[in-house]
Short mmCIF file of C-alpha atoms in Angstrom, two decimals:
data_model
loop_
_atom_site.label_atom_id
_atom_site.label_comp_id
_atom_site.label_asym_id
_atom_site.label_seq_id
_atom_site.Cartn_x
_atom_site.Cartn_y
_atom_site.Cartn_z
CA UNK A 24 107.58 297.73 7.28
CA UNK A 25 110.67 295.53 7.45
CA UNK A 26 108.65 292.33 7.77
CA UNK A 27 106.38 293.45 4.95
CA UNK A 28 109.34 294.01 2.64
CA UNK A 29 110.74 290.59 3.63
CA UNK A 30 107.42 289.00 2.73
CA UNK A 31 107.36 290.76 -0.66
CA UNK A 32 110.91 289.67 -1.44
CA UNK A 33 110.24 286.06 -0.50
CA UNK A 34 106.99 286.02 -2.41
CA UNK A 35 108.66 287.32 -5.57
CA UNK A 36 111.40 284.72 -5.24
CA UNK A 37 108.87 281.99 -4.65
CA UNK A 38 107.22 282.55 -8.01
CA UNK A 39 110.45 283.06 -9.96
CA UNK A 40 110.66 280.40 -12.63
CA UNK A 41 113.90 278.50 -12.88
CA UNK A 42 114.07 279.37 -16.58
CA UNK A 43 114.80 282.94 -15.51
CA UNK A 44 117.69 282.03 -13.20
CA UNK A 45 120.40 284.44 -14.38
CA UNK A 46 121.66 285.32 -10.90
CA UNK A 47 122.93 283.57 -7.78
CA UNK A 48 120.10 283.08 -5.25
CA UNK A 49 120.81 284.24 -1.72
CA UNK A 50 119.93 280.77 -0.47
CA UNK A 51 120.48 277.58 -2.44
CA UNK A 52 121.35 273.93 -1.88
CA UNK A 53 123.13 271.54 -4.21
CA UNK A 54 123.02 267.78 -4.57
CA UNK A 55 124.62 265.21 -6.83
CA UNK A 56 122.56 263.02 -9.09
CA UNK A 57 121.01 259.88 -7.46
CA UNK A 58 121.75 261.15 -3.93
CA UNK A 59 119.37 262.36 -1.20
CA UNK A 60 119.04 265.97 -0.06
CA UNK A 61 117.20 267.33 2.97
CA UNK A 62 115.87 270.91 2.97
CA UNK A 63 115.01 272.70 6.21
CA UNK A 64 112.52 275.53 6.57
CA UNK A 65 113.76 278.30 8.85
CA UNK A 66 110.64 279.03 10.88
CA UNK A 67 109.30 278.69 14.40
CA UNK A 68 106.21 276.91 13.14
CA UNK A 69 105.98 273.21 13.88
CA UNK A 70 104.42 272.24 10.59
CA UNK A 71 104.63 273.73 7.10
CA UNK A 72 103.45 273.01 3.58
CA UNK A 73 106.15 272.62 0.92
CA UNK A 74 105.91 273.73 -2.70
CA UNK A 75 108.25 273.28 -5.67
CA UNK A 76 107.82 276.39 -7.80
CA UNK A 77 104.00 276.66 -7.57
CA UNK A 78 103.14 272.97 -7.09
CA UNK A 79 102.27 271.73 -3.61
CA UNK A 80 104.30 268.69 -2.59
CA UNK A 81 102.56 265.52 -1.38
CA UNK A 82 104.45 262.60 0.12
CA UNK A 83 105.76 260.17 -2.50
CA UNK A 84 108.60 257.71 -3.05
CA UNK A 85 110.93 260.60 -3.92
CA UNK A 86 109.59 263.46 -1.73
CA UNK A 87 109.24 263.01 2.03
CA UNK A 88 107.95 266.08 3.95
CA UNK A 89 108.28 265.86 7.73
CA UNK A 90 107.56 268.86 9.95
CA UNK A 91 109.96 271.61 8.93
CA UNK A 92 112.06 269.29 6.74
CA UNK A 93 111.73 267.93 3.23
CA UNK A 94 113.85 264.98 2.05
CA UNK A 95 114.32 264.41 -1.67
CA UNK A 96 115.41 260.90 -2.68
CA UNK A 97 117.31 259.81 -5.82
CA UNK A 98 117.83 263.37 -7.02
CA UNK A 99 117.02 263.89 -10.69
CA UNK A 100 116.49 266.97 -12.86
CA UNK A 101 112.71 266.73 -12.43
CA UNK A 102 113.18 267.46 -8.70
CA UNK A 103 115.21 270.63 -9.34
CA UNK A 104 113.48 273.94 -8.64
CA UNK A 105 112.62 276.69 -6.19
CA UNK A 106 111.30 275.16 -2.95
CA UNK A 107 109.17 277.26 -0.60
CA UNK A 108 107.62 276.46 2.75
CA UNK A 109 104.30 277.95 3.88
CA UNK A 110 102.45 278.17 7.18
CA UNK A 111 98.89 279.22 7.95
CA UNK A 112 100.13 282.83 8.04
CA UNK A 113 101.91 282.74 4.66
CA UNK A 114 105.35 282.28 3.18
CA UNK A 115 108.08 281.32 5.66
CA UNK A 116 111.25 280.49 3.73
CA UNK A 117 112.65 279.41 0.35
CA UNK A 118 115.59 277.40 -1.04
CA UNK A 119 116.76 276.88 -4.62
CA UNK A 120 117.81 273.29 -5.26
CA UNK A 121 120.37 272.71 -8.02
CA UNK A 122 121.97 269.61 -9.46
CA UNK A 123 125.72 269.57 -8.78
CA UNK A 124 127.73 268.87 -11.94
CA UNK A 125 131.14 269.76 -10.54
CA UNK A 126 132.42 266.19 -10.87
CA UNK A 127 131.18 265.73 -14.41
CA UNK A 128 133.16 266.47 -17.55
CA UNK A 129 131.59 269.87 -18.03
CA UNK A 130 133.17 272.24 -20.55
CA UNK A 131 134.31 275.48 -18.94
CA UNK A 132 136.94 278.02 -19.81
CA UNK A 133 138.40 280.44 -17.23
CA UNK A 134 141.15 282.68 -18.57
CA UNK A 135 143.03 285.22 -16.46
CA UNK A 136 145.66 287.82 -17.23
CA UNK A 137 147.42 290.55 -15.26
CA UNK A 138 148.98 293.69 -16.73
CA UNK A 139 151.70 293.66 -14.07
CA UNK A 140 153.01 291.79 -11.02
CA UNK A 141 151.98 294.71 -8.82
CA UNK A 142 149.03 294.28 -6.46
CA UNK A 143 147.84 297.77 -7.42
CA UNK A 144 146.40 296.24 -10.61
CA UNK A 145 143.60 293.67 -10.50
CA UNK A 146 143.65 290.29 -12.20
CA UNK A 147 141.30 290.24 -15.20
CA UNK A 148 139.41 286.99 -15.82
CA UNK A 149 136.82 285.77 -18.30
CA UNK A 150 134.58 282.74 -17.99
CA UNK A 151 132.27 281.55 -20.73
CA UNK A 152 130.05 278.52 -21.07
CA UNK A 153 127.04 277.71 -23.21
CA UNK A 154 125.48 275.57 -20.48
CA UNK A 155 125.44 278.07 -17.58
CA UNK A 156 123.77 281.46 -17.27
CA UNK A 157 125.34 283.15 -14.22
CA UNK A 158 128.95 283.16 -13.00
CA UNK A 159 131.00 284.43 -10.10
CA UNK A 160 134.69 284.29 -9.19
CA UNK A 161 136.78 284.92 -6.10
CA UNK A 162 140.45 284.93 -5.15
CA UNK A 163 140.37 282.11 -2.60
CA UNK A 164 144.07 282.32 -1.75
CA UNK A 165 143.67 285.87 -0.45
CA UNK A 166 140.18 285.22 0.99
CA UNK A 167 138.64 287.64 -1.50
CA UNK A 168 134.96 288.41 -1.93
CA UNK A 169 132.81 286.99 -4.69
CA UNK A 170 132.72 289.07 -7.87
CA UNK A 171 129.51 288.33 -9.75
CA UNK A 172 129.07 291.42 -11.94
CA UNK A 173 131.53 291.40 -14.85
CA UNK A 174 132.44 294.69 -16.54
CA UNK A 175 132.40 294.32 -20.32
CA UNK A 176 132.73 290.57 -19.82
CA UNK A 177 135.70 290.86 -17.41
CA UNK A 178 135.89 289.92 -13.74
CA UNK A 179 138.34 292.18 -11.86
CA UNK A 180 139.86 290.32 -8.90
CA UNK A 181 142.17 291.99 -6.35
CA UNK A 182 145.27 290.19 -5.06
CA UNK A 183 148.07 290.76 -2.55
CA UNK A 184 151.11 289.54 -4.51
CA UNK A 185 154.28 291.54 -3.81
CA UNK A 186 156.07 292.34 -7.07
CA UNK A 187 159.39 292.93 -5.23
CA UNK A 188 159.64 289.48 -3.64
CA UNK A 189 159.75 285.91 -4.89
CA UNK A 190 156.29 284.50 -5.53
CA UNK A 191 156.11 281.34 -3.40
CA UNK A 192 152.37 280.56 -3.28
CA UNK A 193 150.11 279.98 -6.24
CA UNK A 194 146.94 281.98 -6.66
CA UNK A 195 143.70 280.01 -6.41
CA UNK A 196 140.69 281.37 -8.28
CA UNK A 197 137.41 279.66 -7.42
CA UNK A 198 134.52 279.85 -9.85
CA UNK A 199 130.85 279.01 -9.42
CA UNK A 200 128.22 278.88 -12.14
CA UNK A 201 124.48 278.20 -12.18
CA UNK A 202 121.87 277.48 -14.83
CA UNK A 203 118.13 276.81 -14.64
CA UNK A 204 118.92 273.27 -13.46
CA UNK A 205 122.51 272.94 -12.43
CA UNK A 206 125.49 274.12 -10.42
CA UNK A 207 129.22 273.96 -11.13
CA UNK A 208 132.23 274.74 -8.96
CA UNK A 209 135.79 274.76 -10.26
CA UNK A 210 139.24 275.97 -9.23
CA UNK A 211 141.96 277.56 -11.37
CA UNK A 212 145.45 277.73 -9.87
CA UNK A 213 148.49 279.58 -11.23
CA UNK A 214 151.43 281.80 -10.37
CA UNK A 215 150.83 285.44 -11.15
CA UNK A 216 154.05 285.55 -13.15
CA UNK A 217 152.58 282.98 -15.56
CA UNK A 218 149.63 285.17 -16.57
CA UNK A 219 151.35 288.56 -16.90
CA UNK A 220 150.39 290.31 -20.12
CA UNK A 221 151.50 293.96 -20.22
CA UNK A 222 149.19 296.69 -21.46
CA UNK A 223 150.01 298.32 -24.78
CA UNK A 224 153.27 300.32 -24.73
CA UNK A 225 153.46 303.97 -25.74
CA UNK A 226 155.27 304.67 -29.02
CA UNK A 227 156.49 307.79 -30.79
CA UNK A 228 158.54 308.39 -33.95
CA UNK A 229 161.50 310.63 -33.10
CA UNK A 230 163.24 311.19 -36.45
CA UNK A 231 163.17 309.94 -40.04
CA UNK A 232 166.50 310.05 -41.90
CA UNK A 233 167.14 309.56 -45.64
CA UNK A 234 163.47 310.11 -46.32
CA UNK A 235 161.96 308.42 -49.35
CA UNK A 236 164.87 306.02 -49.99
CA UNK A 237 165.44 302.34 -49.31
CA UNK A 238 168.07 303.44 -46.77
CA UNK A 239 165.49 305.39 -44.80
CA UNK A 240 166.05 305.13 -41.03
CA UNK A 241 163.19 305.56 -38.57
CA UNK A 242 164.17 306.25 -34.96
CA UNK A 243 161.44 304.91 -32.71
CA UNK A 244 160.96 305.37 -28.97
CA UNK A 245 158.91 302.89 -26.93
CA UNK A 246 157.90 303.56 -23.31
CA UNK A 247 156.29 301.07 -20.89
CA UNK A 248 152.56 301.45 -20.19
CA UNK A 249 151.56 303.51 -17.16
CA UNK A 250 150.48 300.35 -15.31
CA UNK A 251 153.95 298.78 -15.55
CA UNK A 252 155.87 298.79 -12.21
CA UNK A 253 158.86 301.02 -11.59
CA UNK A 254 161.78 301.40 -11.65
CA UNK A 255 161.75 300.22 -15.26
CA UNK A 256 165.40 299.16 -14.95
CA UNK A 257 164.28 296.62 -12.33
CA UNK A 258 161.33 295.46 -14.47
CA UNK A 259 162.76 295.56 -18.02
CA UNK A 260 160.61 294.95 -21.07
CA UNK A 261 161.42 293.30 -24.36
CA UNK A 262 159.94 295.02 -27.42
CA UNK A 263 159.02 293.87 -30.90
CA UNK A 264 158.26 296.18 -33.82
CA UNK A 265 156.38 295.07 -36.91
CA UNK A 266 156.67 297.30 -39.95
CA UNK A 267 155.45 297.32 -43.56
CA UNK A 268 157.71 298.13 -46.51
CA UNK A 269 156.13 300.81 -48.66
CA UNK A 270 156.79 299.57 -52.22
CA UNK A 271 155.78 295.89 -51.84
CA UNK A 272 153.71 295.65 -48.62
CA UNK A 273 156.12 293.12 -47.04
CA UNK A 274 155.86 292.82 -43.23
CA UNK A 275 159.04 292.54 -41.18
CA UNK A 276 159.75 292.35 -37.44
CA UNK A 277 162.61 293.34 -35.19
CA UNK A 278 163.15 292.74 -31.46
CA UNK A 279 165.25 294.55 -28.90
CA UNK A 280 165.69 294.66 -25.13
CA UNK A 281 166.04 297.23 -22.35
CA UNK A 282 166.70 300.33 -24.44
CA UNK A 283 163.68 302.50 -25.18
CA UNK A 284 164.92 303.69 -28.59
CA UNK A 285 165.64 301.70 -31.74
CA UNK A 286 166.45 302.49 -35.37
CA UNK A 287 164.58 300.61 -38.11
CA UNK A 288 165.91 300.73 -41.67
CA UNK A 289 163.80 300.61 -44.84
CA UNK A 290 161.26 302.59 -46.83
CA UNK A 291 158.55 302.04 -44.21
CA UNK A 292 154.85 302.81 -44.67
CA UNK A 293 153.61 302.04 -41.14
CA UNK A 294 154.63 300.26 -37.94
CA UNK A 295 153.33 298.97 -34.63
CA UNK A 296 154.87 297.64 -31.40
CA UNK A 297 154.19 295.15 -28.62
CA UNK A 298 156.08 294.31 -25.39
CA UNK A 299 156.55 291.59 -22.81
CA UNK A 300 158.43 291.05 -19.56
CA UNK A 301 162.04 290.37 -20.49
CA UNK A 302 162.94 288.30 -17.43
CA UNK A 303 159.77 286.22 -17.07
CA UNK A 304 159.20 285.84 -20.81
CA UNK A 305 155.55 286.71 -20.23
CA UNK A 306 152.82 286.87 -22.85
CA UNK A 307 153.18 289.59 -25.46
CA UNK A 308 150.97 292.62 -25.04
CA UNK A 309 148.43 293.39 -27.73
CA UNK A 310 149.82 295.26 -30.72
CA UNK A 311 149.54 299.03 -30.63
CA UNK A 312 147.56 300.70 -33.39
CA UNK A 313 149.39 301.12 -36.66
CA UNK A 314 151.40 304.34 -36.82
CA UNK A 315 152.02 305.85 -40.27
CA UNK A 316 155.52 306.94 -41.25
CA UNK A 317 155.38 310.06 -43.43
CA UNK A 318 158.33 310.56 -45.76
CA UNK A 319 159.21 313.33 -48.25
CA UNK A 320 157.42 311.59 -51.13
CA UNK A 321 154.23 311.22 -49.13
CA UNK A 322 154.29 314.84 -48.03
CA UNK A 323 154.95 315.96 -51.63
CA UNK A 324 151.95 314.04 -52.93
CA UNK A 325 149.83 315.42 -50.09
CA UNK A 326 150.87 318.99 -50.95
CA UNK A 327 150.18 318.40 -54.64
CA UNK A 328 146.72 317.05 -53.88
CA UNK A 329 146.09 320.06 -51.66
CA UNK A 330 147.17 322.47 -54.42
CA UNK A 331 145.01 320.69 -56.98
CA UNK A 332 141.96 320.87 -54.70
CA UNK A 333 142.60 324.59 -54.16
CA UNK A 334 142.93 325.19 -57.93
CA UNK A 335 139.69 323.31 -58.67
CA UNK A 336 137.89 325.31 -55.97
CA UNK A 337 139.11 328.62 -57.50
CA UNK A 338 137.87 327.53 -60.94
CA UNK A 339 134.44 326.68 -59.53
CA UNK A 340 134.26 329.99 -57.69
CA UNK A 341 135.10 331.93 -60.89
CA UNK A 342 132.41 330.08 -62.84
CA UNK A 343 129.84 330.77 -60.14
CA UNK A 344 130.86 334.44 -60.06
CA UNK A 345 130.39 334.79 -63.83
CA UNK A 346 126.94 333.23 -63.64
CA UNK A 347 125.74 335.44 -60.81
CA UNK A 348 127.47 338.55 -62.21
CA UNK A 349 125.38 338.68 -65.41
CA UNK A 350 122.70 341.35 -64.83
CA UNK A 351 119.41 341.61 -66.71
CA UNK A 352 119.03 344.33 -69.41
CA UNK A 353 117.18 347.42 -68.28
CA UNK A 354 114.01 348.35 -70.10
CA UNK A 355 113.62 352.05 -71.00
#
């Protein structure tokens, strides 16, 4: 049964068109343009027949079959494809051949961030390209495994960086990409401290003084995200609050360090906060969602609207009651 399944798998791969290559083949070879590449069929048979996709290969100036080997000369895109070798008993082996474009000026964009310096949180990377159809990344510095299945477009890569010691060695992220014709390999090197971007902080409004006036004071408390390392005194964050003035819509900002609480003055409609590592001057986190600041005037209008809705409902109910309460005259 095992050999039968192996035959089925190889047969399916042998007829897979390169236009559908949206995964990394288990077995592939790469070659640069205008070079020669030799493919070897893993079999105990002395002689095999080679095919590219579904076309049988005959000896030519660019394709030289010899026993279990096939040499391709002056590699061009028309020689790229899925090569299979066959014996008198059937399919023996397969190899995808791809054109290596790693040395060309190919546009690629790998971006990585980390919510913390701690190794308990994975590095999050994205890689996009219009030319390639399948991607995979690995943390080469820590001898990590390939990650080829992104989650919501993100590759999550583990690392072994110690957040309590000086970072002496750069991380090395290796990326590979394939398309129906081509292959690309690239490296992205950085210190973890250079890509730290904290998760959103937690915010709460403690008190609102002098409500409804231009001297209104909002006391705000900001706490680090749960993923941020502890003790927080050893890993301090810098915070920035952005707030909107109620009467004219003007946006203002204010920054502070270390302390979790801050007082913001003004007749404020809403506010939001972001944070970053105070010592490393890391990237800012994303802004939190806007948080409304309810003052006395707002609550008064809300109560008045509520009372008006209640009054209108009572009027409607009375009208409906009068309509349904009118009985028909009895006939004697």
